[in-house]
C-alpha cells in the first residue's frame, strides 16, 4: 500500500534532511511542527485545482479524445455544481482540465526519451463555461453514454441533471458549453443553455441527494430514465420521449427516512437499488404494482447508508458506504424478499468518518474507490490476498489500525472530500472534489 508521508517542519538553517515516516490515518496524528507531503514516487500523475466556489458534486463527461488513453499530457472534461454563499450566486459549470502532465520524478526515474517529453514542467490549465443555477447543487449527474460512443453532435442534446437545495431537479443541455470549450470562437446559444430544458417538481420543497440516470435500451435506445430520491423518503421516476421529459406522479415508498443514493441495475433495465438513512438497502422493479421494494437488506449498516455502487461487470455485486465509516460488499444473489438479513461478502472499517462517495472501477471488476469525511480517498482491490511476506511486515503494526491487504492506496491532502469518480477513458485516473477544490491523479497501483 502506498500512502502519504509526514515531513517534520525544519528551519531554513538546519542542514539535516527531514526524516520520512509512513503516515497511517487513524493511527498517527499530525503535530503542530509537522506537515503532510505527498510522495510523488507513487503517483504517475497528480494535480490540484482551485475553483471560485466549492463543488461538492461532479460527474465525468465523455469526450471525443479516444478510449484507453495512456499518453500525457491528458485532458478531462467534467460537469459540476457550486455551493456558493447565496442561492443566486450558484452555477452549473463544465470544466476542461488540460495540460495534465505526468508527475515530475528524479531524472534517473525516467525510462525513456518518450517519458521525458511527457514530464514537461508545466502547470495544468483549467477552463470553464457556466450557466446560472438558483440554489446550491446537492448532486449532479450526466446522462450515460455507451462505451466507445462519441459525443452527440452539437445540434443534439447531452443532458445533465442537478438536484438543487430548493427541492427542484433540473435537466440541462450542456452540449453547447462543451463545444465552446473545444472550438475557439464558438458561441453557445443562450436560449439553449441559460435555462433548464425540464424541471422535476414532484418532490415539492423537499431537497435530496439521490439521483441516477439510465438508458432505456430496447426498442428506444435513445430514451432516458432518471431516478431522484428526497429527504422525505420518496423516490420519483422521470422518463423521456421524443417530445420531451415526463415526471411520473406516483412515488416509490418503502423507505422510512431520507433516500441517500440510487443506482440502476447494469443488466436489468427495470431494476434499481436505493439506500437510506433508515439503514437499509432496497431493490426495486418499476413494474411492481404499489411502488414497493421487491427485496431489502434491512440493517445494511449500523447507521445511515450514504452511498452505493452497482458493479457493471460482475452484476451481482453491490458496494455500500455508511455513516459509521464502514464499507461493505454485497452479493445480491443472497438478497431476496424472504430474507432481510444477509451477510456482506466483505467488510472494511478503515475509514474513521462517514463514507461520502464510492464507485467501482469502470473496467476492473474487483477494484473500487471510496472517499470519507476523514479527508481520505482510498483505492481497493478485492482480488488481493495477503501473502506470507506481507503478513510478516504487518505483524509489527499497532493492532488498533491494521492495514487491510485489499487497500491499495490512500490519497490525502484535501479537506472534506465529497465525491470521487474514475475517468472511464483514462485507465486508472481518479478525480475527487472537496471544500478546497479538485484533485486529479493516477497512482502506480491501478
Tab-separated table of C-alpha atoms in Angstrom:
chain	number	residue	atom	x	y	z
A	1	UNK	CA	0.000	0.000	0.000
A	2	UNK	CA	1.278	3.450	-0.886
A	3	UNK	CA	0.468	6.288	1.499
A	4	UNK	CA	1.396	9.894	2.025
A	5	UNK	CA	4.311	10.797	4.262
A	6	UNK	CA	4.864	13.103	7.213
A	7	UNK	CA	7.781	15.522	6.937
A	8	UNK	CA	8.623	17.397	10.143
A	9	UNK	CA	8.860	21.139	9.506
A	10	UNK	CA	12.505	22.312	9.666
A	11	UNK	CA	14.173	25.691	9.955
A	12	UNK	CA	15.994	27.093	6.935
A	13	UNK	CA	19.355	26.942	8.684
A	14	UNK	CA	19.098	23.245	9.528
A	15	UNK	CA	21.284	21.105	7.309
A	16	UNK	CA	19.910	17.677	8.130
A	17	UNK	CA	17.259	16.458	5.672
A	18	UNK	CA	13.914	15.639	7.265
A	19	UNK	CA	13.210	12.061	8.198
A	20	UNK	CA	10.313	10.394	6.440
A	21	UNK	CA	7.800	8.212	8.225
A	22	UNK	CA	4.743	6.472	6.848
A	23	UNK	CA	1.601	8.327	7.925
A	24	UNK	CA	-1.257	5.972	8.704
A	25	UNK	CA	-4.601	7.788	9.184
A	26	UNK	CA	-6.298	6.823	12.409
A	27	UNK	CA	-3.002	5.724	13.931
A	28	UNK	CA	-0.933	8.891	13.550
A	29	UNK	CA	-1.924	12.481	14.271
A	30	UNK	CA	-0.169	15.465	12.720
A	31	UNK	CA	1.643	17.549	15.317
A	32	UNK	CA	1.978	21.336	15.162
A	33	UNK	CA	5.513	21.051	13.787
A	34	UNK	CA	4.556	18.533	11.081
A	35	UNK	CA	3.133	18.891	7.596
A	36	UNK	CA	1.737	16.266	5.259
A	37	UNK	CA	3.657	15.980	1.989
A	38	UNK	CA	2.786	13.666	-0.917
A	39	UNK	CA	5.271	11.063	-2.057
A	40	UNK	CA	5.329	11.740	-5.799
A	41	UNK	CA	7.174	8.486	-6.482
A	42	UNK	CA	3.841	6.648	-6.078
A	43	UNK	CA	1.918	8.931	-8.439
A	44	UNK	CA	2.013	8.724	-12.200
A	45	UNK	CA	0.053	11.987	-12.305
A	46	UNK	CA	-1.098	14.390	-9.578
A	47	UNK	CA	-2.709	17.812	-9.966
A	48	UNK	CA	-4.704	20.138	-7.693
A	49	UNK	CA	-7.145	22.741	-8.997
A	50	UNK	CA	-8.943	25.502	-7.130
A	51	UNK	CA	-12.334	26.914	-8.129
A	52	UNK	CA	-14.312	30.010	-7.115
A	53	UNK	CA	-16.858	28.100	-5.017
A	54	UNK	CA	-16.751	24.562	-3.625
A	55	UNK	CA	-18.251	21.997	-5.982
A	56	UNK	CA	-19.441	19.200	-3.755
A	57	UNK	CA	-20.757	17.084	-6.623
A	58	UNK	CA	-19.496	16.479	-10.153
A	59	UNK	CA	-19.572	13.933	-12.943
A	60	UNK	CA	-17.066	12.964	-15.623
A	61	UNK	CA	-18.147	13.832	-19.167
A	62	UNK	CA	-17.452	11.703	-22.193
A	63	UNK	CA	-15.238	13.326	-24.837
A	64	UNK	CA	-14.056	12.629	-28.385
A	65	UNK	CA	-10.377	12.189	-27.470
A	66	UNK	CA	-10.466	8.396	-27.543
A	67	UNK	CA	-10.608	5.483	-25.103
A	68	UNK	CA	-7.792	3.766	-23.180
A	69	UNK	CA	-5.678	6.930	-23.257
A	70	UNK	CA	-2.150	6.457	-21.872
A	71	UNK	CA	-0.189	9.414	-23.265
A	72	UNK	CA	0.461	12.695	-21.486
A	73	UNK	CA	-0.470	15.476	-21.219
A	74	UNK	CA	-4.010	14.303	-20.514
A	75	UNK	CA	-7.283	16.192	-20.865
A	76	UNK	CA	-10.541	15.627	-18.988
A	77	UNK	CA	-13.993	17.218	-19.056
A	78	UNK	CA	-16.284	17.304	-16.023
A	79	UNK	CA	-19.555	18.976	-15.038
A	80	UNK	CA	-20.008	20.345	-11.515
A	81	UNK	CA	-22.411	22.427	-9.457
A	82	UNK	CA	-21.436	25.009	-6.875
A	83	UNK	CA	-22.219	25.667	-3.215
A	84	UNK	CA	-21.978	29.476	-3.165
A	85	UNK	CA	-22.587	31.949	-0.338
A	86	UNK	CA	-26.024	32.934	-1.671
A	87	UNK	CA	-28.549	30.956	-3.705
A	88	UNK	CA	-28.414	33.425	-6.601
A	89	UNK	CA	-24.618	33.080	-6.951
A	90	UNK	CA	-24.603	29.376	-7.778
A	91	UNK	CA	-23.658	27.987	-11.173
A	92	UNK	CA	-23.596	24.815	-13.205
A	93	UNK	CA	-20.166	24.620	-14.843
A	94	UNK	CA	-18.463	22.499	-17.476
A	95	UNK	CA	-14.707	22.309	-16.811
A	96	UNK	CA	-11.964	21.403	-19.247
A	97	UNK	CA	-8.842	20.215	-17.429
A	98	UNK	CA	-5.914	20.146	-19.854
A	99	UNK	CA	-2.096	20.014	-19.793
A	100	UNK	CA	-2.325	17.283	-17.164
A	101	UNK	CA	1.318	16.252	-17.363
A	102	UNK	CA	2.999	13.240	-15.846
A	103	UNK	CA	4.283	13.887	-12.326
A	104	UNK	CA	7.902	15.047	-12.236
A	105	UNK	CA	10.333	12.406	-10.988
A	106	UNK	CA	14.070	12.359	-10.474
A	107	UNK	CA	15.968	12.138	-13.753
A	108	UNK	CA	17.095	8.571	-13.080
A	109	UNK	CA	13.459	7.506	-12.795
A	110	UNK	CA	12.789	8.159	-16.473
A	111	UNK	CA	12.756	5.030	-18.564
A	112	UNK	CA	12.822	6.600	-21.996
A	113	UNK	CA	13.042	9.795	-24.001
A	114	UNK	CA	9.325	9.422	-24.626
A	115	UNK	CA	8.637	9.772	-20.892
A	116	UNK	CA	10.880	12.839	-20.760
A	117	UNK	CA	8.594	14.512	-23.279
A	118	UNK	CA	5.589	13.695	-21.097
A	119	UNK	CA	7.293	15.074	-17.971
A	120	UNK	CA	7.236	18.722	-19.021
A	121	UNK	CA	7.222	21.016	-16.004
A	122	UNK	CA	4.079	22.951	-16.894
A	123	UNK	CA	1.034	23.894	-14.873
A	124	UNK	CA	-2.292	22.302	-15.677
A	125	UNK	CA	-4.887	24.508	-17.372
A	126	UNK	CA	-8.475	24.839	-16.117
A	127	UNK	CA	-11.085	26.394	-18.423
A	128	UNK	CA	-14.822	26.500	-17.835
A	129	UNK	CA	-18.203	27.627	-19.127
A	130	UNK	CA	-21.040	28.277	-16.688
A	131	UNK	CA	-24.761	28.946	-16.549
A	132	UNK	CA	-26.648	30.403	-13.553
A	133	UNK	CA	-28.213	27.853	-11.201
A	134	UNK	CA	-30.515	29.147	-8.467
A	135	UNK	CA	-29.737	27.311	-5.253
A	136	UNK	CA	-26.806	25.167	-4.243
A	137	UNK	CA	-26.267	21.941	-6.195
A	138	UNK	CA	-26.554	18.874	-3.978
A	139	UNK	CA	-25.750	16.437	-6.764
A	140	UNK	CA	-25.090	16.466	-10.496
A	141	UNK	CA	-25.183	13.526	-12.897
A	142	UNK	CA	-24.646	13.322	-16.669
A	143	UNK	CA	-26.693	11.071	-18.921
A	144	UNK	CA	-24.983	7.735	-19.638
A	145	UNK	CA	-23.310	7.228	-22.993
A	146	UNK	CA	-22.321	3.675	-24.007
A	147	UNK	CA	-18.579	2.892	-24.054
A	148	UNK	CA	-16.770	3.946	-27.234
A	149	UNK	CA	-19.722	6.155	-28.182
A	150	UNK	CA	-18.725	9.643	-29.369
A	151	UNK	CA	-20.275	12.797	-28.027
A	152	UNK	CA	-23.613	13.694	-29.607
A	153	UNK	CA	-23.289	16.212	-32.457
A	154	UNK	CA	-23.505	19.804	-31.284
A	155	UNK	CA	-27.065	20.116	-32.565
A	156	UNK	CA	-28.182	17.225	-30.330
A	157	UNK	CA	-28.529	17.382	-26.531
A	158	UNK	CA	-26.175	15.989	-23.903
A	159	UNK	CA	-28.272	16.025	-20.739
A	160	UNK	CA	-27.166	16.686	-17.173
A	161	UNK	CA	-29.443	16.618	-14.116
A	162	UNK	CA	-28.950	18.707	-10.969
A	163	UNK	CA	-30.523	18.195	-7.539
A	164	UNK	CA	-30.999	21.717	-6.145
A	165	UNK	CA	-31.290	22.606	-2.480
A	166	UNK	CA	-34.589	24.278	-3.433
A	167	UNK	CA	-36.231	20.865	-3.875
A	168	UNK	CA	-36.224	21.022	-7.671
A	169	UNK	CA	-34.457	18.696	-10.083
A	170	UNK	CA	-33.345	20.467	-13.261
A	171	UNK	CA	-32.356	18.827	-16.555
A	172	UNK	CA	-29.929	20.815	-18.714
A	173	UNK	CA	-28.439	20.525	-22.188
A	174	UNK	CA	-24.696	21.170	-21.802
A	175	UNK	CA	-23.589	20.133	-25.292
A	176	UNK	CA	-23.118	23.787	-26.440
A	177	UNK	CA	-20.948	24.503	-23.364
A	178	UNK	CA	-18.644	21.627	-24.281
A	179	UNK	CA	-18.460	22.858	-27.865
A	180	UNK	CA	-17.463	26.352	-26.746
A	181	UNK	CA	-14.523	24.821	-24.844
A	182	UNK	CA	-13.498	22.625	-27.778
A	183	UNK	CA	-13.919	25.115	-30.625
A	184	UNK	CA	-12.377	28.611	-30.410
A	185	UNK	CA	-14.871	31.274	-31.412
A	186	UNK	CA	-17.939	29.094	-30.906
A	187	UNK	CA	-20.666	30.928	-29.001
A	188	UNK	CA	-23.182	28.826	-27.121
A	189	UNK	CA	-26.841	29.556	-27.774
A	190	UNK	CA	-28.111	31.400	-24.701
A	191	UNK	CA	-31.672	30.222	-25.188
A	192	UNK	CA	-30.478	26.607	-25.211
A	193	UNK	CA	-28.138	26.799	-22.218
A	194	UNK	CA	-29.349	29.571	-19.885
A	195	UNK	CA	-32.442	27.697	-18.688
A	196	UNK	CA	-33.081	24.030	-17.899
A	197	UNK	CA	-34.915	22.143	-20.609
A	198	UNK	CA	-37.076	20.453	-17.956
A	199	UNK	CA	-37.695	20.736	-14.210
A	200	UNK	CA	-38.966	17.929	-11.988
A	201	UNK	CA	-41.320	19.411	-9.372
A	202	UNK	CA	-42.514	16.082	-7.949
A	203	UNK	CA	-40.605	16.496	-4.669
A	204	UNK	CA	-42.263	19.792	-3.709
A	205	UNK	CA	-39.953	21.705	-1.384
A	206	UNK	CA	-38.117	18.584	-0.157
A	207	UNK	CA	-34.493	18.626	-1.267
A	208	UNK	CA	-32.486	15.495	-1.898
A	209	UNK	CA	-29.179	13.959	-2.933
A	210	UNK	CA	-30.021	10.609	-4.552
A	211	UNK	CA	-30.036	10.551	-8.351
A	212	UNK	CA	-29.131	8.209	-11.210
A	213	UNK	CA	-29.640	8.085	-14.978
A	214	UNK	CA	-30.145	5.067	-17.217
A	215	UNK	CA	-30.718	4.471	-20.884
A	216	UNK	CA	-33.993	2.721	-21.563
A	217	UNK	CA	-32.448	0.343	-24.092
A	218	UNK	CA	-34.748	-1.972	-26.005
A	219	UNK	CA	-36.667	-0.504	-28.918
A	220	UNK	CA	-35.930	3.051	-27.810
A	221	UNK	CA	-32.189	3.172	-27.038
A	222	UNK	CA	-32.195	6.980	-27.053
A	223	UNK	CA	-34.789	7.127	-24.287
A	224	UNK	CA	-33.611	8.151	-20.826
A	225	UNK	CA	-34.822	7.417	-17.309
A	226	UNK	CA	-33.938	9.478	-14.251
A	227	UNK	CA	-34.478	8.417	-10.641
A	228	UNK	CA	-34.471	11.027	-7.856
A	229	UNK	CA	-34.836	10.492	-4.109
A	230	UNK	CA	-35.505	13.102	-1.412
A	231	UNK	CA	-35.054	13.588	2.321
A	232	UNK	CA	-38.712	12.644	2.936
A	233	UNK	CA	-38.135	9.030	1.779
A	234	UNK	CA	-39.784	9.440	-1.654
A	235	UNK	CA	-38.316	8.223	-4.969
A	236	UNK	CA	-39.664	9.517	-8.290
A	237	UNK	CA	-39.092	8.370	-11.859
A	238	UNK	CA	-38.787	10.733	-14.826
A	239	UNK	CA	-38.733	9.350	-18.366
A	240	UNK	CA	-38.006	10.822	-21.770
A	241	UNK	CA	-39.952	10.600	-25.006
A	242	UNK	CA	-39.291	12.075	-28.456
A	243	UNK	CA	-41.354	15.088	-27.378
A	244	UNK	CA	-39.560	15.701	-24.060
A	245	UNK	CA	-39.433	14.572	-20.436
A	246	UNK	CA	-42.292	13.283	-18.296
A	247	UNK	CA	-42.190	13.211	-14.472
A	248	UNK	CA	-44.325	10.382	-13.104
A	249	UNK	CA	-46.550	11.426	-10.219
A	250	UNK	CA	-46.595	8.258	-8.074
A	251	UNK	CA	-43.511	7.789	-5.847
A	252	UNK	CA	-41.767	4.611	-4.740
A	253	UNK	CA	-42.378	4.372	-0.985
A	254	UNK	CA	-40.735	1.696	1.157
A	255	UNK	CA	-38.044	3.738	2.887
A	256	UNK	CA	-38.833	5.421	6.208
A	257	UNK	CA	-36.133	8.102	6.124
A	258	UNK	CA	-34.043	10.147	3.690
A	259	UNK	CA	-33.064	8.415	0.435
A	260	UNK	CA	-29.303	8.902	0.139
A	261	UNK	CA	-28.303	7.228	-3.145
A	262	UNK	CA	-29.751	5.411	-6.158
A	263	UNK	CA	-28.287	3.015	-8.736
A	264	UNK	CA	-29.901	1.473	-11.795
A	265	UNK	CA	-29.096	-2.180	-12.429
A	266	UNK	CA	-26.469	-2.523	-15.172
A	267	UNK	CA	-28.144	-5.687	-16.503
A	268	UNK	CA	-31.910	-5.407	-15.851
A	269	UNK	CA	-33.466	-2.231	-17.301
A	270	UNK	CA	-36.426	-2.124	-14.896
A	271	UNK	CA	-34.494	-2.799	-11.668
A	272	UNK	CA	-32.766	-0.313	-9.375
A	273	UNK	CA	-31.266	-0.139	-5.877
A	274	UNK	CA	-31.555	2.532	-3.204
A	275	UNK	CA	-30.047	3.235	0.188
A	276	UNK	CA	-31.352	5.328	3.034
A	277	UNK	CA	-30.792	6.930	6.406
A	278	UNK	CA	-33.112	4.193	7.708
A	279	UNK	CA	-30.021	1.900	7.486
A	280	UNK	CA	-31.459	-0.194	4.661
A	281	UNK	CA	-30.624	-1.043	1.055
A	282	UNK	CA	-33.631	-1.864	-1.123
A	283	UNK	CA	-34.040	-3.462	-4.541
A	284	UNK	CA	-36.946	-2.305	-6.721
A	285	UNK	CA	-38.614	-3.194	-10.004
A	286	UNK	CA	-40.535	-0.373	-11.668
A	287	UNK	CA	-43.090	-2.920	-12.937
A	288	UNK	CA	-44.199	-3.911	-9.414
A	289	UNK	CA	-47.636	-2.579	-8.526
A	290	UNK	CA	-47.873	-0.354	-5.498
A	291	UNK	CA	-44.359	1.036	-5.986
A	292	UNK	CA	-42.939	-1.036	-3.110
A	293	UNK	CA	-39.472	-2.595	-2.958
A	294	UNK	CA	-39.091	-6.212	-4.053
A	295	UNK	CA	-36.259	-7.097	-1.631
A	296	UNK	CA	-34.219	-5.433	1.081
A	297	UNK	CA	-31.213	-5.571	3.375
A	298	UNK	CA	-32.953	-4.067	6.379
A	299	UNK	CA	-29.916	-3.343	8.564
A	300	UNK	CA	-27.178	-2.972	5.981
A	301	UNK	CA	-25.169	-0.640	8.249
A	302	UNK	CA	-25.357	0.394	11.880
A	303	UNK	CA	-26.085	3.962	10.803
A	304	UNK	CA	-27.212	5.838	7.672
A	305	UNK	CA	-26.307	4.148	4.389
A	306	UNK	CA	-24.827	7.075	2.479
A	307	UNK	CA	-23.733	5.692	-0.893
A	308	UNK	CA	-23.977	2.611	-3.108
A	309	UNK	CA	-22.370	1.465	-6.378
A	310	UNK	CA	-23.513	-1.392	-8.625
A	311	UNK	CA	-20.756	-3.382	-10.345
A	312	UNK	CA	-21.226	-3.128	-14.125
A	313	UNK	CA	-19.124	-6.205	-14.925
A	314	UNK	CA	-19.993	-8.584	-12.075
A	315	UNK	CA	-23.603	-7.524	-11.825
A	316	UNK	CA	-24.458	-9.355	-8.604
A	317	UNK	CA	-22.014	-7.224	-6.560
A	318	UNK	CA	-23.116	-4.027	-4.816
A	319	UNK	CA	-20.926	-1.714	-2.730
A	320	UNK	CA	-22.223	0.377	0.156
A	321	UNK	CA	-20.711	3.019	2.422
A	322	UNK	CA	-22.133	4.003	5.790
A	323	UNK	CA	-22.195	6.978	8.099
A	324	UNK	CA	-20.185	4.950	10.627
A	325	UNK	CA	-17.308	4.751	8.120
A	326	UNK	CA	-17.817	1.148	7.084
A	327	UNK	CA	-17.586	-0.195	3.532
A	328	UNK	CA	-19.448	-3.395	2.639
A	329	UNK	CA	-19.645	-5.612	-0.431
A	330	UNK	CA	-22.942	-7.408	-1.005
A	331	UNK	CA	-23.757	-10.434	-3.162
A	332	UNK	CA	-27.242	-9.641	-4.463
A	333	UNK	CA	-27.863	-13.326	-5.129
A	334	UNK	CA	-28.265	-13.595	-1.357
A	335	UNK	CA	-30.837	-10.787	-1.212
A	336	UNK	CA	-34.485	-11.765	-1.664
A	337	UNK	CA	-37.956	-10.957	-0.443
A	338	UNK	CA	-37.942	-13.613	2.300
A	339	UNK	CA	-34.558	-12.948	3.950
A	340	UNK	CA	-33.800	-9.389	5.042
A	341	UNK	CA	-30.537	-10.029	6.921
A	342	UNK	CA	-27.876	-11.418	4.552
A	343	UNK	CA	-24.220	-11.037	5.479
A	344	UNK	CA	-21.822	-8.982	3.342
A	345	UNK	CA	-19.172	-10.932	1.446
A	346	UNK	CA	-16.572	-8.355	2.530
A	347	UNK	CA	-16.467	-5.545	5.069
A	348	UNK	CA	-13.847	-2.860	5.769
A	349	UNK	CA	-13.584	-0.391	8.646
A	350	UNK	CA	-10.525	1.603	7.558
A	351	UNK	CA	-12.273	4.987	7.352
A	352	UNK	CA	-12.970	6.653	10.699
A	353	UNK	CA	-15.665	9.068	9.486
A	354	UNK	CA	-18.710	8.848	7.188
A	355	UNK	CA	-18.183	7.437	3.697
A	356	UNK	CA	-19.109	10.222	1.274
A	357	UNK	CA	-18.639	8.506	-2.107
A	358	UNK	CA	-17.942	5.061	-3.514
A	359	UNK	CA	-17.521	3.782	-7.074
A	360	UNK	CA	-16.455	0.598	-8.822
A	361	UNK	CA	-13.677	0.856	-11.393
A	362	UNK	CA	-15.284	1.104	-14.862
A	363	UNK	CA	-13.461	-1.944	-16.282
A	364	UNK	CA	-11.702	-3.809	-13.418
A	365	UNK	CA	-14.483	-5.568	-11.543
A	366	UNK	CA	-12.525	-6.124	-8.304
A	367	UNK	CA	-11.300	-2.528	-7.859
A	368	UNK	CA	-13.157	0.409	-6.332
A	369	UNK	CA	-12.550	3.893	-4.952
A	370	UNK	CA	-14.042	5.462	-1.839
A	371	UNK	CA	-13.880	8.808	-0.068
A	372	UNK	CA	-14.601	9.756	3.510
A	373	UNK	CA	-15.159	12.721	5.767
A	374	UNK	CA	-11.780	11.808	7.299
A	375	UNK	CA	-10.119	13.539	4.294
A	376	UNK	CA	-9.111	10.292	2.602
A	377	UNK	CA	-9.598	8.889	-0.886
A	378	UNK	CA	-8.866	5.169	-0.824
A	379	UNK	CA	-8.352	2.661	-3.646
A	380	UNK	CA	-9.144	-1.014	-3.050
A	381	UNK	CA	-8.759	-4.348	-4.843
A	382	UNK	CA	-10.889	-7.238	-3.626
A	383	UNK	CA	-8.719	-9.640	-5.606
A	384	UNK	CA	-5.667	-9.058	-3.398
A	385	UNK	CA	-4.875	-11.634	-0.744
A	386	UNK	CA	-2.229	-11.152	1.931
A	387	UNK	CA	0.853	-13.309	1.343
A	388	UNK	CA	3.299	-14.549	3.991
A	389	UNK	CA	5.793	-11.731	3.397
A	390	UNK	CA	3.114	-9.050	3.815
A	391	UNK	CA	1.851	-10.779	6.940
A	392	UNK	CA	5.311	-10.523	8.455
A	393	UNK	CA	5.550	-6.841	7.572
A	394	UNK	CA	2.243	-6.012	9.275
A	395	UNK	CA	2.915	-8.010	12.441
A	396	UNK	CA	4.657	-5.004	13.946
A	397	UNK	CA	1.819	-2.564	13.313
A	398	UNK	CA	-0.203	-1.461	16.284
A	399	UNK	CA	-3.316	-3.585	16.456
A	400	UNK	CA	-5.793	-0.712	16.542
A	401	UNK	CA	-5.179	0.128	12.878
A	402	UNK	CA	-4.290	-2.925	10.843
A	403	UNK	CA	-3.852	-2.148	7.162
A	404	UNK	CA	-6.125	-4.390	5.062
A	405	UNK	CA	-4.294	-6.233	2.297
A	406	UNK	CA	-7.019	-5.118	-0.149
A	407	UNK	CA	-6.216	-1.435	0.482
A	408	UNK	CA	-4.026	-0.382	-2.449
A	409	UNK	CA	-3.630	3.341	-1.906
A	410	UNK	CA	-4.506	6.236	0.403
A	411	UNK	CA	-4.657	9.698	-1.166
A	412	UNK	CA	-4.802	12.697	1.175
A	413	UNK	CA	-4.348	16.450	1.135
A	414	UNK	CA	-7.923	17.601	0.515
A	415	UNK	CA	-10.313	18.994	3.114
A	416	UNK	CA	-13.707	17.304	3.493
A	417	UNK	CA	-13.765	15.127	0.358
A	418	UNK	CA	-17.291	14.793	-1.022
A	419	UNK	CA	-17.120	12.783	-4.249
A	420	UNK	CA	-14.708	10.618	-6.196
A	421	UNK	CA	-15.023	9.257	-9.741
A	422	UNK	CA	-12.875	7.214	-12.110
A	423	UNK	CA	-12.299	8.597	-15.594
A	424	UNK	CA	-13.654	5.876	-17.912
A	425	UNK	CA	-11.469	6.927	-20.873
A	426	UNK	CA	-8.176	7.344	-18.956
A	427	UNK	CA	-7.492	3.991	-17.232
A	428	UNK	CA	-6.665	4.422	-13.547
A	429	UNK	CA	-7.252	8.195	-13.464
A	430	UNK	CA	-9.219	9.423	-10.441
A	431	UNK	CA	-10.883	12.802	-9.854
A	432	UNK	CA	-12.040	13.944	-6.414
A	433	UNK	CA	-13.732	17.094	-5.161
A	434	UNK	CA	-13.631	18.700	-1.727
A	435	UNK	CA	-14.153	22.031	0.001
A	436	UNK	CA	-10.768	23.217	-1.306
A	437	UNK	CA	-11.120	22.175	-4.956
A	438	UNK	CA	-10.410	19.258	-7.277
A	439	UNK	CA	-7.617	16.687	-7.343
A	440	UNK	CA	-6.799	14.711	-10.494
A	441	UNK	CA	-4.401	11.818	-10.020
A	442	UNK	CA	-3.262	8.438	-11.241
A	443	UNK	CA	-1.305	6.116	-8.989
A	444	UNK	CA	1.223	3.388	-9.721
A	445	UNK	CA	-1.150	0.943	-8.006
A	446	UNK	CA	-4.021	0.989	-10.520
